[in-house]
Short mmCIF file of C-alpha atoms in Angstrom, two decimals:
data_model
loop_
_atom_site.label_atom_id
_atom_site.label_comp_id
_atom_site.label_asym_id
_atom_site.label_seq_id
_atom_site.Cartn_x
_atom_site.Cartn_y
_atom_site.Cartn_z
CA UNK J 23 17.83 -6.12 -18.15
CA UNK J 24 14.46 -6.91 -18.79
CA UNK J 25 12.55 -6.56 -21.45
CA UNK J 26 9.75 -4.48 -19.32
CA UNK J 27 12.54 -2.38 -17.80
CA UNK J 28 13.85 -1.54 -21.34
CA UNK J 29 10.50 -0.50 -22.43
CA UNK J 30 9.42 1.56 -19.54
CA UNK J 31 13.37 3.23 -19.94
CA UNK J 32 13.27 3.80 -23.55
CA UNK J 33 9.61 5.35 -22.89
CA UNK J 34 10.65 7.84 -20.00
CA UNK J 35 13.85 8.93 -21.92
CA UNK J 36 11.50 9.51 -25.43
CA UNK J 37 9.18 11.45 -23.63
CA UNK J 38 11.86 13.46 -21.55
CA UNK J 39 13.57 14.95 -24.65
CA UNK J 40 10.42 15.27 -26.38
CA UNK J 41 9.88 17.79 -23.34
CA UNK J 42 13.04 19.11 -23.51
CA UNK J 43 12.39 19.99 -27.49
CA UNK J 44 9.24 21.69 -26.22
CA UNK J 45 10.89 23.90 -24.12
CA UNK J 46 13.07 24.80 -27.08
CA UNK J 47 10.63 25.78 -29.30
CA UNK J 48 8.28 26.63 -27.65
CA UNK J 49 10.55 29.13 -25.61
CA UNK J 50 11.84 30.43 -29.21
CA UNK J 51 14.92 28.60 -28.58
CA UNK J 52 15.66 29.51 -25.21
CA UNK J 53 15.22 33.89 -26.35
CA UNK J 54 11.65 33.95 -23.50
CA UNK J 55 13.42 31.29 -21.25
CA UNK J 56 14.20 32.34 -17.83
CA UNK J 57 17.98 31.32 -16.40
CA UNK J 58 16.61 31.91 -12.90
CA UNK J 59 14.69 28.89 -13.24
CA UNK J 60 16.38 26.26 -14.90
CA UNK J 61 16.33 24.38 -11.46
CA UNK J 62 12.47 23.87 -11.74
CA UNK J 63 12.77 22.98 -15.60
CA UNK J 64 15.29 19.68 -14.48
CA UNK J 65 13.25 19.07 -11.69
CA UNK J 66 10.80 18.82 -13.74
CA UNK J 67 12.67 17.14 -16.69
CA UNK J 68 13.29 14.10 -13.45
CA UNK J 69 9.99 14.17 -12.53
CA UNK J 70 8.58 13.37 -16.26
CA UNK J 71 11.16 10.38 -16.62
CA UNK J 72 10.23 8.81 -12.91
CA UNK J 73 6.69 9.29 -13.86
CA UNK J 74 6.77 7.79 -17.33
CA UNK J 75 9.33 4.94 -16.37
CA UNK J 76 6.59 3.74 -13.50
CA UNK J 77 3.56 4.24 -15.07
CA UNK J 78 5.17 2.39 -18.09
CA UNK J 79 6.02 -0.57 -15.83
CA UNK J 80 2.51 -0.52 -14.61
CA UNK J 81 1.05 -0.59 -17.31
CA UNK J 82 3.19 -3.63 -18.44
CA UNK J 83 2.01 -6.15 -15.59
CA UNK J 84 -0.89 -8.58 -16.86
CA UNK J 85 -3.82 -6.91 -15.54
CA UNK J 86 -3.04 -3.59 -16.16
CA UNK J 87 -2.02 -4.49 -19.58
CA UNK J 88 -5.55 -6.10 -20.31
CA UNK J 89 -7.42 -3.80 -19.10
CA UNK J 90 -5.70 -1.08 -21.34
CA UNK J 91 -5.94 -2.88 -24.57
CA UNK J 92 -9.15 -3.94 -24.32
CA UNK J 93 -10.44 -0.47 -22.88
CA UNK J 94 -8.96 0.67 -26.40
CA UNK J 95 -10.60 -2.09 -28.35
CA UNK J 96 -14.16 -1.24 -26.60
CA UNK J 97 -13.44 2.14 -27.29
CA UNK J 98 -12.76 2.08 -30.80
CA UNK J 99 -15.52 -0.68 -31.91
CA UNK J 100 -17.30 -0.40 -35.00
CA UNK J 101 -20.58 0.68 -34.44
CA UNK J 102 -20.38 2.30 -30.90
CA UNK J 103 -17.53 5.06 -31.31
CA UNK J 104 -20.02 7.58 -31.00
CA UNK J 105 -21.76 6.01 -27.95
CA UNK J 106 -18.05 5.51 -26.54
CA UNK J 107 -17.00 9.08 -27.02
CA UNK J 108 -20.72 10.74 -25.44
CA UNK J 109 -19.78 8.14 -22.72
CA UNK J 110 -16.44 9.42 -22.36
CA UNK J 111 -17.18 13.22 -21.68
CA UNK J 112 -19.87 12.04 -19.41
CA UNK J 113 -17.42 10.01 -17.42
CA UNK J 114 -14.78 12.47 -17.62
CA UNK J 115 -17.24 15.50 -16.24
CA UNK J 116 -18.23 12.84 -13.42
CA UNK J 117 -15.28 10.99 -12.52
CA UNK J 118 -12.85 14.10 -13.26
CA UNK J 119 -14.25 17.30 -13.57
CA UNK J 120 -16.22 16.80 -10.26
CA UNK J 121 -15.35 13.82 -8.58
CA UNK J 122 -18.86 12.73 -8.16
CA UNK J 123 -17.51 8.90 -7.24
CA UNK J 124 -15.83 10.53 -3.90
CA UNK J 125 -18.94 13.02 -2.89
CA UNK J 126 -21.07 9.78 -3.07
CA UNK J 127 -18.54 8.46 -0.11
CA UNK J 128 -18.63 11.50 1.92
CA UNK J 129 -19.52 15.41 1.23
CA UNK J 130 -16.36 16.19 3.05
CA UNK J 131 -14.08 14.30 1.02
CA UNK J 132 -15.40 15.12 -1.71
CA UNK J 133 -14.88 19.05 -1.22
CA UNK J 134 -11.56 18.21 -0.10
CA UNK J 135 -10.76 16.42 -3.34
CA UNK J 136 -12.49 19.19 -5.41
CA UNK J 137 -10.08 22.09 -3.63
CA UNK J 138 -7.08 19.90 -4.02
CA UNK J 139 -7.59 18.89 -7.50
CA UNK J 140 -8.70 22.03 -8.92
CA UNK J 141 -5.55 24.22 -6.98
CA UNK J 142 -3.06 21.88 -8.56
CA UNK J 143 -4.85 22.05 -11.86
CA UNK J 144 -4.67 25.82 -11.59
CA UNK J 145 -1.25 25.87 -10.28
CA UNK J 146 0.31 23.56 -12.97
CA UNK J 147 -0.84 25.56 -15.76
CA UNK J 148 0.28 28.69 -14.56
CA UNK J 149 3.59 27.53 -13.23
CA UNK J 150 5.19 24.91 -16.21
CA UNK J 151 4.13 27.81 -19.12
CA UNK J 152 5.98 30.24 -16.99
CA UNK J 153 8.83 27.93 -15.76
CA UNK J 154 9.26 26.21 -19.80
CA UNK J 155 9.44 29.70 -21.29
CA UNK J 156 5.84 28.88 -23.25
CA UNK J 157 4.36 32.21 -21.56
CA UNK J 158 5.62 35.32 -21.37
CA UNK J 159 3.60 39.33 -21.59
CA UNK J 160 4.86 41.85 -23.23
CA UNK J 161 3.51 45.65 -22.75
CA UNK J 162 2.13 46.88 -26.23
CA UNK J 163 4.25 49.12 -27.66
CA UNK J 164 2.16 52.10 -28.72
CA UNK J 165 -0.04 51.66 -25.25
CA UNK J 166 2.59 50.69 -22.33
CA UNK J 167 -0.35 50.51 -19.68
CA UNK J 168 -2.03 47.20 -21.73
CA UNK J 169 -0.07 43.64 -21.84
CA UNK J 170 -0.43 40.96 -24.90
CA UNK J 171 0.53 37.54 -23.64
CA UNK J 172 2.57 36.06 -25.91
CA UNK J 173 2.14 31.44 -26.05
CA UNK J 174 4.38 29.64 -27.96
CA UNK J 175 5.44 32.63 -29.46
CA UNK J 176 2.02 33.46 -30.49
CA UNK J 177 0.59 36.62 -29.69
CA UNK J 178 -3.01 36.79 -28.07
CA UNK J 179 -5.84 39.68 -27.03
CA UNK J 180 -4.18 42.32 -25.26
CA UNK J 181 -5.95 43.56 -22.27
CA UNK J 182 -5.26 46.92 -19.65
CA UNK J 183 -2.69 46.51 -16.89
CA UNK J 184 -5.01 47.92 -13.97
CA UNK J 185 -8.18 45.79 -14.56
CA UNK J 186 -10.00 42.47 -13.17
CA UNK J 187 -8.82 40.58 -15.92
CA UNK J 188 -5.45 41.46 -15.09
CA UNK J 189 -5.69 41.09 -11.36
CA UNK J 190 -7.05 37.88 -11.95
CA UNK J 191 -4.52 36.64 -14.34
CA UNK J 192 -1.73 37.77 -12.76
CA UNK J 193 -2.82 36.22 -9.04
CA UNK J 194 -4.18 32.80 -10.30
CA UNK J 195 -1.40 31.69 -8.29
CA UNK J 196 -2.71 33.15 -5.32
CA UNK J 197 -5.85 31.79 -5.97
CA UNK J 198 -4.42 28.62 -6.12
CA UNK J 199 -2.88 28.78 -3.17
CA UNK J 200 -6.25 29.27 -1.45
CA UNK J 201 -7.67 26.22 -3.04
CA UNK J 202 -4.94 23.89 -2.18
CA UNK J 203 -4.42 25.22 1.53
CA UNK J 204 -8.24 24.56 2.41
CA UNK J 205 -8.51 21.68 0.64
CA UNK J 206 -4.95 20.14 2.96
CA UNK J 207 -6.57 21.77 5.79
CA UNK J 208 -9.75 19.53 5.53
CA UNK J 209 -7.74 16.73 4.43
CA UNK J 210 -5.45 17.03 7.76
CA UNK J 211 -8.57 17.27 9.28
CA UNK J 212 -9.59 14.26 8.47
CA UNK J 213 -6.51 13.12 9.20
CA UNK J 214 -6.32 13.49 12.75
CA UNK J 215 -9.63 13.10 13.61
CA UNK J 216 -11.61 10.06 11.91
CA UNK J 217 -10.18 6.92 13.55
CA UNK J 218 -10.47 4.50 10.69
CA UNK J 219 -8.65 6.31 8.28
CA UNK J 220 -5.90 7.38 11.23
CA UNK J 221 -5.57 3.65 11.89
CA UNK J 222 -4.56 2.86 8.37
CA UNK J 223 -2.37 5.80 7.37
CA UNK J 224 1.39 5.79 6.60
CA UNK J 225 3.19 9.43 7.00
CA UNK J 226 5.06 8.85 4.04
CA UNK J 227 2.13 8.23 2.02
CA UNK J 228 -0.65 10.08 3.94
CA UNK J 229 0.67 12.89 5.72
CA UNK J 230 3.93 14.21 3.71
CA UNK J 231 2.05 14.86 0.53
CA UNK J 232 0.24 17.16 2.62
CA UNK J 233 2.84 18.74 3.98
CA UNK J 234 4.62 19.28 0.84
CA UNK J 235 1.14 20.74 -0.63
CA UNK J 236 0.67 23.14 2.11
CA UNK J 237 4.81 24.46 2.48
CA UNK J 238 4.21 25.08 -1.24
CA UNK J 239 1.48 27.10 -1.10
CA UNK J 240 2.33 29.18 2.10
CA UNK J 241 5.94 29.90 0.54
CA UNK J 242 4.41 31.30 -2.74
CA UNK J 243 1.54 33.18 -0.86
CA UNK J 244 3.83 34.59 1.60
CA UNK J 245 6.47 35.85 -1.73
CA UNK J 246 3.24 37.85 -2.76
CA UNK J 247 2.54 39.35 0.67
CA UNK J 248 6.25 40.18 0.69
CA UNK J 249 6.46 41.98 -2.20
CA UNK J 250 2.92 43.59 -2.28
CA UNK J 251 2.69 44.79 1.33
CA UNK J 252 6.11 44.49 3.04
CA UNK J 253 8.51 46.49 0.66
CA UNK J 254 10.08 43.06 -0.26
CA UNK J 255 11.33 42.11 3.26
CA UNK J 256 12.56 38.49 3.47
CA UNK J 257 11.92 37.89 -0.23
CA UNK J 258 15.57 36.05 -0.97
CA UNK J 259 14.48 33.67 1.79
CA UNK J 260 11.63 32.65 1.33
CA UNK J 261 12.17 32.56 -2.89
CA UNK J 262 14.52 30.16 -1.94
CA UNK J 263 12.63 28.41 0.81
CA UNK J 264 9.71 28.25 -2.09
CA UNK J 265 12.10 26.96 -4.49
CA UNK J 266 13.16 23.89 -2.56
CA UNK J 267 9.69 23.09 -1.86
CA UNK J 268 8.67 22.82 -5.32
CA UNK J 269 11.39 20.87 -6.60
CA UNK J 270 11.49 18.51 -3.83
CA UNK J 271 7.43 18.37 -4.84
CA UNK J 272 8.72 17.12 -8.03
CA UNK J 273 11.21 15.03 -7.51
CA UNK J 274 9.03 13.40 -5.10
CA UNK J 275 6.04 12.67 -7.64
CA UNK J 276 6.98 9.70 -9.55
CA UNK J 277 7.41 7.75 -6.02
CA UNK J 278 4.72 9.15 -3.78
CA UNK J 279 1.17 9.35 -3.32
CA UNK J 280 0.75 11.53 -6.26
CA UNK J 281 1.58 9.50 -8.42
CA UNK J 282 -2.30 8.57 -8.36
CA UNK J 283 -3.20 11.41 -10.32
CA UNK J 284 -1.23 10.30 -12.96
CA UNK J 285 -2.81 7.14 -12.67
CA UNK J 286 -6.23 7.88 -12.72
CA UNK J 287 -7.37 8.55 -16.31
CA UNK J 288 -6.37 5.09 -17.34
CA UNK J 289 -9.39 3.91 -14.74
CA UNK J 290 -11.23 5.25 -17.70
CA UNK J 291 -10.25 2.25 -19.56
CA UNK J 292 -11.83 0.32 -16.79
CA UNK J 293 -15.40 2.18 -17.09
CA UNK J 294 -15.84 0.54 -21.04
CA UNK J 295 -14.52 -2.58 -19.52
CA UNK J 296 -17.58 -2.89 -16.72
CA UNK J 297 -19.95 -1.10 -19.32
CA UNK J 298 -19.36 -3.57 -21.79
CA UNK J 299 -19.26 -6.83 -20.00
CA UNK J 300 -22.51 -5.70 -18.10
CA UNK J 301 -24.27 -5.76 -21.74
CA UNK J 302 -22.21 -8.99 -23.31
CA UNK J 303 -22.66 -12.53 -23.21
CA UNK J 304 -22.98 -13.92 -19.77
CA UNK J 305 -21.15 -16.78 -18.55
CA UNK J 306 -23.07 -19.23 -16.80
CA UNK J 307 -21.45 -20.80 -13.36
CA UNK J 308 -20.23 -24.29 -14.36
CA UNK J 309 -21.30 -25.96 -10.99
CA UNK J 310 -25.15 -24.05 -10.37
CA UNK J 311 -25.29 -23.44 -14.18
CA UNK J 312 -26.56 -19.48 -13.28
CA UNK J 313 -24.87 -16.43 -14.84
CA UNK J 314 -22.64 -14.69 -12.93
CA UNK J 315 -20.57 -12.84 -15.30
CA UNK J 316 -19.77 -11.83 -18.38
CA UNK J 317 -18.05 -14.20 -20.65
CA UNK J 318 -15.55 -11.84 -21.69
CA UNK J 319 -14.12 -10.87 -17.92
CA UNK J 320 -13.95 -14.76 -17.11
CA UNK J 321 -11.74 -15.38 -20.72
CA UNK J 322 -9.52 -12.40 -19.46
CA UNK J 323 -9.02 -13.41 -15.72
CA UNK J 324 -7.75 -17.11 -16.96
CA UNK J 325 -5.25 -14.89 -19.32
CA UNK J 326 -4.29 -13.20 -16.60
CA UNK J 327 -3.86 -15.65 -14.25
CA UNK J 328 -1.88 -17.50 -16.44
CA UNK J 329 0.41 -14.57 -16.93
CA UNK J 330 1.19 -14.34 -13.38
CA UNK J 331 1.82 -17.70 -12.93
CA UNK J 332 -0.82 -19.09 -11.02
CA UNK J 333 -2.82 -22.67 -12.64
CA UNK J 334 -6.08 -23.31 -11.59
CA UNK J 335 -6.92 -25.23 -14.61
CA UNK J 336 -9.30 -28.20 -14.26
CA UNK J 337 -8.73 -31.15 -15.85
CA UNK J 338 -12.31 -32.39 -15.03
CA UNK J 339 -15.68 -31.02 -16.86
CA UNK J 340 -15.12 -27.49 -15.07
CA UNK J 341 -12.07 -26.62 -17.04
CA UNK J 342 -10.88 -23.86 -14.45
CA UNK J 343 -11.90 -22.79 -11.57
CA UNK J 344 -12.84 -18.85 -12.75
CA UNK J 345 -15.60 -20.90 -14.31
CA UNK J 346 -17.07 -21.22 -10.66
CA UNK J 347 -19.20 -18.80 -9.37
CA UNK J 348 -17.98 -16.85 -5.92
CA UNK J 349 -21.10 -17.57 -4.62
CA UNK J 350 -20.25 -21.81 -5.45
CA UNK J 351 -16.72 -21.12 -4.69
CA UNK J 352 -17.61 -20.44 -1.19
CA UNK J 353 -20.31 -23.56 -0.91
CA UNK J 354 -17.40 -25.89 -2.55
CA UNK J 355 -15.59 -25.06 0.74
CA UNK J 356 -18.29 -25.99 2.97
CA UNK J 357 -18.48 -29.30 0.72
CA UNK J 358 -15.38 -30.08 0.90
CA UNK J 359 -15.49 -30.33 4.53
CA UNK J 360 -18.55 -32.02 4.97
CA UNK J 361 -17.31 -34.53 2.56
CA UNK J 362 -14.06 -35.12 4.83
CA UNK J 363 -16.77 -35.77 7.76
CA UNK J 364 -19.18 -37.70 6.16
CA UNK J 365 -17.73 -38.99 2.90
CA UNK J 366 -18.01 -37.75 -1.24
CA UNK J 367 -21.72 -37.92 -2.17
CA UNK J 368 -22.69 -40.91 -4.47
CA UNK J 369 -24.42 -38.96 -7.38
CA UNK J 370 -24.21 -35.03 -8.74
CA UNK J 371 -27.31 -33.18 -8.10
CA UNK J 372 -28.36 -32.41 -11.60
CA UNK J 373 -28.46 -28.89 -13.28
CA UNK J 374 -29.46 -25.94 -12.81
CA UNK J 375 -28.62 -26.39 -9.06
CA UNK J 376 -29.62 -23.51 -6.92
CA UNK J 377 -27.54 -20.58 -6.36
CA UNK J 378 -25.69 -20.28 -2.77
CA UNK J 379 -27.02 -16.95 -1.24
CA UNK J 380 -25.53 -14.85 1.19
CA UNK J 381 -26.56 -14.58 4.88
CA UNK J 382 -25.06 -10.82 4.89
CA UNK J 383 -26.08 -9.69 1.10
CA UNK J 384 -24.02 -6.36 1.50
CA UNK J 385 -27.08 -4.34 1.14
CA UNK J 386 -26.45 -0.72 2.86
CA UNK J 387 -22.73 -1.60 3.77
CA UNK J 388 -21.59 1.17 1.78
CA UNK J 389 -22.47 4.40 0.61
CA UNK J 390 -22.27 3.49 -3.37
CA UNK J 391 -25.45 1.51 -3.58
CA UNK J 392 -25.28 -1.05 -6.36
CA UNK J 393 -21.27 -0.29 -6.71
CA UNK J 394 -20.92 -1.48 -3.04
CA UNK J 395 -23.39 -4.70 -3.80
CA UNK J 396 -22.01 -5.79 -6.85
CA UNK J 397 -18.29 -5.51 -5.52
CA UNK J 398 -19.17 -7.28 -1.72
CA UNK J 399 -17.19 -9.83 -0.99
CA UNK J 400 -17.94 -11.09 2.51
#
């Protein structure tokens, strides 16, 4: 077995039972746990050992791995950890709390993102409480119309049975619900009617998520219009209907589409990276002598490379070809040809040569403005 595989295993089975001794205490050893749903606590037992064992792995391969430990050694510089951390609630209001990077892209999307996002969010901290035994209400004693919820075993403000904040707390899955339906019904939209992305998609990755999303949703909304207004008709059905949804849902996480989610807040790591090379040292292009880069980025893509096998070390003055510019990495081909044609040139033009430029500069070929330029490749 390898020694990644090991890791990621020993990682995911940690992580599992420190879940499982959550459950424990916080359930008060099992006394607020509910046997009714011990199918949704192993689903979701599975679905924290598939997630941890792949994201582990991930994070294991070479440029994932650099990326991560050098996000943390940005982070935590001497100097700049109060920078970093201002930085990182800004970032995590844009990039997470609002999505800002996908309403630049399109308003649409971006909506659709926010419903999604938000719905699970509001889902997933009703549900897991409930399901782990970490939430429970009790009706006070002395006044049997008000309910205390009770978290961890810890008791918090009480509050009356028949008012908003009630009705509120005790339909935020309903409210959910709404969130994540409109948010798959834009997404299906989307779906079926812009060509590009319907060219590209895979039902596997694009469309079943959705699915699963919206057959979750509908099931629990429709268990709430069965028991409010239809005197509990079909309720055994579609509880059970609901139930295989949702576990299905999770044991589907750590391999699908989703799994993204859990990805995502290492891309913070990412952020310090481009923050911090865009204020270091440049490196300067070994062939037209012009800075390109930052010399930091350059030192870790030859690590990298290296790691995953691939040599394109120089023997010559250049030392390796990440040294190049793209912009002279692109003229060196044109070179090379017209020095198969018409011969090697006799003498090296001398230094600082001047910097290929592109006919098509990517200017206004994407909606991200200098994200899009810095990031064209044509």
């Amino acid at each position: 077995m390898h020694r990644e595989v090991r890791n990621a295993a020993a990682w995911a089975g940690l992580l599992t039972l420190a879940l499982g001794a959550l459950i424990v205490a916080g359930s008060r050893s099992l006394a607020h746990f509910d046997a009714a749903l011990v199918a949704y606590t192993f689903a979701s037992l599975f679905a924290v050992f598939g997630i941890t064992y792949r994201y582990a792995i991930w994070l294991q391969r070479p440029p994932t791995a650099v990326y991560w430990r050098r996000g943390f050694e940005l982070f935590l510089r001497r100097g700049h950890l109060g920078s970093n951390l201002r930085l990182l609630v800004t970032r995590l209001v844009s990039d997470f709390g609002t999505n800002a990077f996908i309403w630049k892209r399109d308003k649409l999307r971006g909506l659709t993102h926010m419903l999604l996002m938000w719905g699970c969010v509001l889902a997933a901290a009703i549900t897991f409480p409930l399901v782990f035994g970490w939430l429970h209400f009790e009706a006070m004693p002395d006044r049997p119309d008000w309910y205390r919820p009770v978290v961890f075993g810890f008791a918090t403000p009480a509050f009356p049975v028949r008012s908003l904040v009630a009705f509120l707390i005790f339909h935020g899955l309903v409210w959910s619900a709404f969130l994540v339906m409109g948010g798959v019904m834009l997404a299906m939209r989307r779906r079926m009617r812009d060509e590009g992305a319907a060219a590209v998609q895979f039902f596997a990755e694009d469309m079943l998520p959705l699915i699963l999303l919206f057959a979750v949703s509908l099931s629990g909304l429709l268990l709430t219009v069965s028991y409010t207004w239809l005197a509990g008709y079909g309720y055994e059905f579609l509880a059970l209907f609901h139930a295989i949804t949702v576990i299905v849902t999770l044991l589907w996480l750590p391999f699908g589409k989703l799994f993204h989610v859990f990805q995502r807040p290492a891309q913070l790591g990412v952020a310090f990276y481009k923050d911090v090379a865009a204020r270091s040292e440049p490196a300067s292009c070994a062939r037209c002598g012009h800075a390109f880069a930052s010399r930091m980025h350059v030192r870790d893509l030859e690590t990298v490379e290296a790691a995953l096998g691939y040599r394109y070390d120089d023997p010559g003055e250049v030392g390796h070809y990440q040294r190049i510019c793209p912009r002279c990495r692109r003229a060196l081909v044109a070179l090379a040809q017209a020095a198969l044609a018409r011969g090697p040139s006799s003498r090296r033009a001398a230094l600082p040569a001047p910097m290929p430029s592109y006919a098509n500069p990517g200017l206004g070929e994407g909606p991200l403005g200098s994200e899009d330029r810095d990031n064209f490749h044509p």
